[in-house]
Amino acid sequence: MAIKADVHLDAKGFACPMPIVKTKKAMNNLSEGQVLEVQATDKGSLADLKAWAESVGHQYIGTVDEKDVLFHYLRKSSNDEVEGKTYEQMISNEEILERVSNGSIILDVREEAEYAFGHIEGSKSIPMGELEKRLIELDKDKEILVICRTGVRSGLAAQKLADKGFAKVVNVLPGMNSWNGNLSKKI
């Protein structure tokens, strides 16, 4: 069954945050109610696009996986000017280790493969797409420093945690892409 879309966007070969960036630009050009098909090869785009759509008010319809290409379907909301919410509580990469020494935990929301190739020692890996199912693994009493590759997914994850009652959540910017500290490859 072919799914009807008003506009098709090719984001194949791009990694986070580019599928979201390209999707946001495409959505700005749609009329309310129109459906956008985003073709992506980045497996992380599944959780990323769904979380982004929810955070800005667009309808995430679903995803079809065909031969290593994910076909995401999103419907533009009725609001003409939909802006993404940025999670207000932020710290820089340089502040992470000091916060951890004071009892904070680092939550890495990148995909397992990204985490395996290098992460901050002692960080907890919960990919964005698994976050909702694994909330029980997190301590609501501790400060949670959420990190990803660029700060996009971590911002969405931080907002999701806050919405679920986690009061001490901080987004780490600019993320692992700019991390200058030691990396661990222990899983």
PDB file of N, CA and C in Angstrom, residues 56-115:
ATOM      1  N   VAL A  56       7.005  20.277  18.706  1.00  0.00           N
ATOM      2  CA  VAL A  56       6.577  21.503  18.034  1.00  0.00           C
ATOM      3  C   VAL A  56       5.099  21.504  17.684  1.00  0.00           C
ATOM      4  N   GLY A  57       4.421  20.399  17.884  1.00  0.00           N
ATOM      5  CA  GLY A  57       2.985  20.370  17.654  1.00  0.00           C
ATOM      6  C   GLY A  57       2.540  19.787  16.324  1.00  0.00           C
ATOM      7  N   HIS A  58       3.457  19.278  15.507  1.00  0.00           N
ATOM      8  CA  HIS A  58       3.054  18.614  14.277  1.00  0.00           C
ATOM      9  C   HIS A  58       2.650  17.182  14.609  1.00  0.00           C
ATOM     10  N   GLN A  59       1.874  16.575  13.742  1.00  0.00           N
ATOM     11  CA  GLN A  59       1.436  15.200  13.976  1.00  0.00           C
ATOM     12  C   GLN A  59       2.426  14.226  13.350  1.00  0.00           C
ATOM     13  N   TYR A  60       2.985  13.369  14.181  1.00  0.00           N
ATOM     14  CA  TYR A  60       3.825  12.275  13.689  1.00  0.00           C
ATOM     15  C   TYR A  60       2.872  11.136  13.348  1.00  0.00           C
ATOM     16  N   ILE A  61       2.795  10.776  12.070  1.00  0.00           N
ATOM     17  CA  ILE A  61       1.843   9.757  11.631  1.00  0.00           C
ATOM     18  C   ILE A  61       2.425   8.363  11.786  1.00  0.00           C
ATOM     19  N   GLY A  62       3.679   8.181  11.368  1.00  0.00           N
ATOM     20  CA  GLY A  62       4.301   6.874  11.479  1.00  0.00           C
ATOM     21  C   GLY A  62       5.469   6.727  10.538  1.00  0.00           C
ATOM     22  N   THR A  63       6.093   5.546  10.586  1.00  0.00           N
ATOM     23  CA  THR A  63       7.279   5.257   9.785  1.00  0.00           C
ATOM     24  C   THR A  63       7.150   3.871   9.168  1.00  0.00           C
ATOM     25  N   VAL A  64       7.573   3.767   7.916  1.00  0.00           N
ATOM     26  CA  VAL A  64       7.638   2.486   7.218  1.00  0.00           C
ATOM     27  C   VAL A  64       9.107   2.232   6.906  1.00  0.00           C
ATOM     28  N   ASP A  65       9.595   1.028   7.232  1.00  0.00           N
ATOM     29  CA  ASP A  65      10.992   0.651   6.988  1.00  0.00           C
ATOM     30  C   ASP A  65      11.029  -0.257   5.769  1.00  0.00           C
ATOM     31  N   GLU A  66      11.653   0.228   4.683  1.00  0.00           N
ATOM     32  CA  GLU A  66      11.754  -0.560   3.461  1.00  0.00           C
ATOM     33  C   GLU A  66      13.191  -0.578   2.960  1.00  0.00           C
ATOM     34  N   LYS A  67      13.822  -1.735   2.987  1.00  0.00           N
ATOM     35  CA  LYS A  67      15.160  -1.916   2.424  1.00  0.00           C
ATOM     36  C   LYS A  67      16.150  -0.860   2.910  1.00  0.00           C
ATOM     37  N   ASP A  68      16.290  -0.730   4.219  1.00  0.00           N
ATOM     38  CA  ASP A  68      17.246   0.183   4.853  1.00  0.00           C
ATOM     39  C   ASP A  68      16.922   1.658   4.674  1.00  0.00           C
ATOM     40  N   VAL A  69      15.735   1.984   4.190  1.00  0.00           N
ATOM     41  CA  VAL A  69      15.294   3.382   4.116  1.00  0.00           C
ATOM     42  C   VAL A  69      14.054   3.516   4.980  1.00  0.00           C
ATOM     43  N   LEU A  70      14.077   4.505   5.863  1.00  0.00           N
ATOM     44  CA  LEU A  70      12.923   4.800   6.705  1.00  0.00           C
ATOM     45  C   LEU A  70      12.092   5.875   6.021  1.00  0.00           C
ATOM     46  N   PHE A  71      10.813   5.612   5.846  1.00  0.00           N
ATOM     47  CA  PHE A  71       9.884   6.574   5.267  1.00  0.00           C
ATOM     48  C   PHE A  71       9.021   7.095   6.418  1.00  0.00           C
ATOM     49  N   HIS A  72       9.337   8.322   6.861  1.00  0.00           N
ATOM     50  CA  HIS A  72       8.609   8.952   7.963  1.00  0.00           C
ATOM     51  C   HIS A  72       7.486   9.813   7.392  1.00  0.00           C
ATOM     52  N   TYR A  73       6.351   9.823   8.069  1.00  0.00           N
ATOM     53  CA  TYR A  73       5.217  10.632   7.624  1.00  0.00           C
ATOM     54  C   TYR A  73       4.793  11.567   8.745  1.00  0.00           C
ATOM     55  N   LEU A  74       4.768  12.854   8.417  1.00  0.00           N
ATOM     56  CA  LEU A  74       4.395  13.890   9.379  1.00  0.00           C
ATOM     57  C   LEU A  74       3.346  14.802   8.743  1.00  0.00           C
ATOM     58  N   ARG A  75       2.389  15.224   9.530  1.00  0.00           N
ATOM     59  CA  ARG A  75       1.335  16.134   9.064  1.00  0.00           C
ATOM     60  C   ARG A  75       1.542  17.484   9.727  1.00  0.00           C
ATOM     61  N   LYS A  76       1.533  18.548   8.915  1.00  0.00           N
ATOM     62  CA  LYS A  76       1.731  19.891   9.453  1.00  0.00           C
ATOM     63  C   LYS A  76       0.533  20.288  10.300  1.00  0.00           C
ATOM     64  N   SER A  77       0.829  20.853  11.455  1.00  0.00           N
ATOM     65  CA  SER A  77      -0.228  21.276  12.365  1.00  0.00           C
ATOM     66  C   SER A  77      -0.967  22.477  11.798  1.00  0.00           C
ATOM     67  N   SER A  78      -2.021  22.860  12.474  1.00  0.00           N
ATOM     68  CA  SER A  78      -2.837  23.978  12.006  1.00  0.00           C
ATOM     69  C   SER A  78      -2.232  25.332  12.361  1.00  0.00           C
ATOM     70  N   ASN A  79      -1.203  25.351  13.181  1.00  0.00           N
ATOM     71  CA  ASN A  79      -0.559  26.620  13.520  1.00  0.00           C
ATOM     72  C   ASN A  79       0.361  27.042  12.397  1.00  0.00           C
ATOM     73  N   ASP A  80       0.246  28.288  11.959  1.00  0.00           N
ATOM     74  CA  ASP A  80       1.109  28.784  10.887  1.00  0.00           C
ATOM     75  C   ASP A  80       2.550  28.924  11.346  1.00  0.00           C
ATOM     76  N   GLU A  81       2.738  29.358  12.566  1.00  0.00           N
ATOM     77  CA  GLU A  81       4.086  29.588  13.087  1.00  0.00           C
ATOM     78  C   GLU A  81       4.345  28.624  14.224  1.00  0.00           C
ATOM     79  N   VAL A  82       4.897  27.475  13.930  1.00  0.00           N
ATOM     80  CA  VAL A  82       5.220  26.494  14.959  1.00  0.00           C
ATOM     81  C   VAL A  82       6.718  26.532  15.173  1.00  0.00           C
ATOM     82  N   GLU A  83       7.129  26.818  16.379  1.00  0.00           N
ATOM     83  CA  GLU A  83       8.549  26.862  16.715  1.00  0.00           C
ATOM     84  C   GLU A  83       8.866  25.749  17.686  1.00  0.00           C
ATOM     85  N   GLY A  84      10.035  25.181  17.551  1.00  0.00           N
ATOM     86  CA  GLY A  84      10.483  24.153  18.487  1.00  0.00           C
ATOM     87  C   GLY A  84      10.777  24.768  19.847  1.00  0.00           C
ATOM     88  N   LYS A  85      10.369  24.052  20.879  1.00  0.00           N
ATOM     89  CA  LYS A  85      10.697  24.502  22.221  1.00  0.00           C
ATOM     90  C   LYS A  85      12.141  24.118  22.495  1.00  0.00           C
ATOM     91  N   THR A  86      12.904  25.045  22.997  1.00  0.00           N
ATOM     92  CA  THR A  86      14.253  24.680  23.410  1.00  0.00           C
ATOM     93  C   THR A  86      14.207  24.470  24.902  1.00  0.00           C
ATOM     94  N   TYR A  87      14.853  23.439  25.349  1.00  0.00           N
ATOM     95  CA  TYR A  87      14.864  23.145  26.767  1.00  0.00           C
ATOM     96  C   TYR A  87      15.727  24.187  27.468  1.00  0.00           C
ATOM     97  N   GLU A  88      15.157  24.875  28.435  1.00  0.00           N
ATOM     98  CA  GLU A  88      15.789  26.052  29.024  1.00  0.00           C
ATOM     99  C   GLU A  88      17.001  25.769  29.902  1.00  0.00           C
ATOM    100  N   GLN A  89      17.016  24.668  30.604  1.00  0.00           N
ATOM    101  CA  GLN A  89      18.129  24.356  31.500  1.00  0.00           C
ATOM    102  C   GLN A  89      19.266  23.754  30.691  1.00  0.00           C
ATOM    103  N   MET A  90      20.363  24.514  30.527  1.00  0.00           N
ATOM    104  CA  MET A  90      21.488  24.048  29.711  1.00  0.00           C
ATOM    105  C   MET A  90      22.809  24.303  30.426  1.00  0.00           C
ATOM    106  N   ILE A  91      23.784  23.447  30.124  1.00  0.00           N
ATOM    107  CA  ILE A  91      25.156  23.677  30.562  1.00  0.00           C
ATOM    108  C   ILE A  91      26.070  23.366  29.384  1.00  0.00           C
ATOM    109  N   SER A  92      27.303  23.810  29.501  1.00  0.00           N
ATOM    110  CA  SER A  92      28.288  23.532  28.448  1.00  0.00           C
ATOM    111  C   SER A  92      29.013  22.228  28.748  1.00  0.00           C
ATOM    112  N   ASN A  93      29.693  21.715  27.749  1.00  0.00           N
ATOM    113  CA  ASN A  93      30.490  20.489  27.917  1.00  0.00           C
ATOM    114  C   ASN A  93      31.480  20.631  29.068  1.00  0.00           C
ATOM    115  N   GLU A  94      32.054  21.811  29.218  1.00  0.00           N
ATOM    116  CA  GLU A  94      33.098  22.036  30.222  1.00  0.00           C
ATOM    117  C   GLU A  94      32.591  21.859  31.654  1.00  0.00           C
ATOM    118  N   GLU A  95      31.292  21.967  31.879  1.00  0.00           N
ATOM    119  CA  GLU A  95      30.729  21.874  33.221  1.00  0.00           C
ATOM    120  C   GLU A  95      30.366  20.447  33.645  1.00  0.00           C
ATOM    121  N   ILE A  96      30.413  19.513  32.712  1.00  0.00           N
ATOM    122  CA  ILE A  96      29.931  18.155  32.991  1.00  0.00           C
ATOM    123  C   ILE A  96      30.663  17.486  34.149  1.00  0.00           C
ATOM    124  N   LEU A  97      31.974  17.415  34.072  1.00  0.00           N
ATOM    125  CA  LEU A  97      32.729  16.646  35.066  1.00  0.00           C
ATOM    126  C   LEU A  97      32.582  17.209  36.474  1.00  0.00           C
ATOM    127  N   GLU A  98      32.500  18.532  36.597  1.00  0.00           N
ATOM    128  CA  GLU A  98      32.287  19.133  37.920  1.00  0.00           C
ATOM    129  C   GLU A  98      30.931  18.720  38.473  1.00  0.00           C
ATOM    130  N   ARG A  99      29.909  18.734  37.631  1.00  0.00           N
ATOM    131  CA  ARG A  99      28.565  18.346  38.075  1.00  0.00           C
ATOM    132  C   ARG A  99      28.518  16.873  38.473  1.00  0.00           C
ATOM    133  N   VAL A 100      29.217  16.030  37.712  1.00  0.00           N
ATOM    134  CA  VAL A 100      29.248  14.599  38.022  1.00  0.00           C
ATOM    135  C   VAL A 100      29.935  14.366  39.361  1.00  0.00           C
ATOM    136  N   SER A 101      30.998  15.118  39.628  1.00  0.00           N
ATOM    137  CA  SER A 101      31.690  14.962  40.913  1.00  0.00           C
ATOM    138  C   SER A 101      30.799  15.372  42.076  1.00  0.00           C
ATOM    139  N   ASN A 102      29.745  16.127  41.801  1.00  0.00           N
ATOM    140  CA  ASN A 102      28.786  16.539  42.832  1.00  0.00           C
ATOM    141  C   ASN A 102      27.534  15.658  42.834  1.00  0.00           C
ATOM    142  N   GLY A 103      27.577  14.516  42.136  1.00  0.00           N
ATOM    143  CA  GLY A 103      26.484  13.552  42.197  1.00  0.00           C
ATOM    144  C   GLY A 103      25.568  13.481  40.988  1.00  0.00           C
ATOM    145  N   SER A 104      25.761  14.316  39.988  1.00  0.00           N
ATOM    146  CA  SER A 104      24.919  14.261  38.789  1.00  0.00           C
ATOM    147  C   SER A 104      25.258  13.025  37.965  1.00  0.00           C
ATOM    148  N   ILE A 105      24.290  12.588  37.159  1.00  0.00           N
ATOM    149  CA  ILE A 105      24.538  11.473  36.252  1.00  0.00           C
ATOM    150  C   ILE A 105      24.447  11.969  34.811  1.00  0.00           C
ATOM    151  N   ILE A 106      25.219  11.341  33.939  1.00  0.00           N
ATOM    152  CA  ILE A 106      25.201  11.689  32.518  1.00  0.00           C
ATOM    153  C   ILE A 106      24.343  10.655  31.801  1.00  0.00           C
ATOM    154  N   LEU A 107      23.339  11.138  31.084  1.00  0.00           N
ATOM    155  CA  LEU A 107      22.482  10.280  30.286  1.00  0.00           C
ATOM    156  C   LEU A 107      22.788  10.545  28.818  1.00  0.00           C
ATOM    157  N   ASP A 108      23.335   9.548  28.143  1.00  0.00           N
ATOM    158  CA  ASP A 108      23.687   9.649  26.724  1.00  0.00           C
ATOM    159  C   ASP A 108      22.542   9.053  25.921  1.00  0.00           C
ATOM    160  N   VAL A 109      21.855   9.890  25.110  1.00  0.00           N
ATOM    161  CA  VAL A 109      20.674   9.433  24.378  1.00  0.00           C
ATOM    162  C   VAL A 109      20.969   9.127  22.909  1.00  0.00           C
ATOM    163  N   ARG A 110      22.269   9.001  22.568  1.00  0.00           N
ATOM    164  CA  ARG A 110      22.630   8.624  21.200  1.00  0.00           C
ATOM    165  C   ARG A 110      22.318   7.143  20.977  1.00  0.00           C
ATOM    166  N   GLU A 111      22.340   6.739  19.727  1.00  0.00           N
ATOM    167  CA  GLU A 111      22.119   5.333  19.386  1.00  0.00           C
ATOM    168  C   GLU A 111      23.267   4.482  19.933  1.00  0.00           C
ATOM    169  N   GLU A 112      23.015   3.182  20.127  1.00  0.00           N
ATOM    170  CA  GLU A 112      24.008   2.277  20.699  1.00  0.00           C
ATOM    171  C   GLU A 112      25.333   2.298  19.943  1.00  0.00           C
ATOM    172  N   ALA A 113      25.269   2.347  18.624  1.00  0.00           N
ATOM    173  CA  ALA A 113      26.500   2.346  17.820  1.00  0.00           C
ATOM    174  C   ALA A 113      27.312   3.610  18.081  1.00  0.00           C
ATOM    175  N   GLU A 114      26.646   4.757  18.187  1.00  0.00           N
ATOM    176  CA  GLU A 114      27.345   6.015  18.471  1.00  0.00           C
ATOM    177  C   GLU A 114      28.027   5.932  19.836  1.00  0.00           C
ATOM    178  N   TYR A 115      27.316   5.404  20.809  1.00  0.00           N
ATOM    179  CA  TYR A 115      27.822   5.261  22.164  1.00  0.00           C
ATOM    180  C   TYR A 115      29.040   4.337  22.197  1.00  0.00           C
TER     181      TYR A 115
END
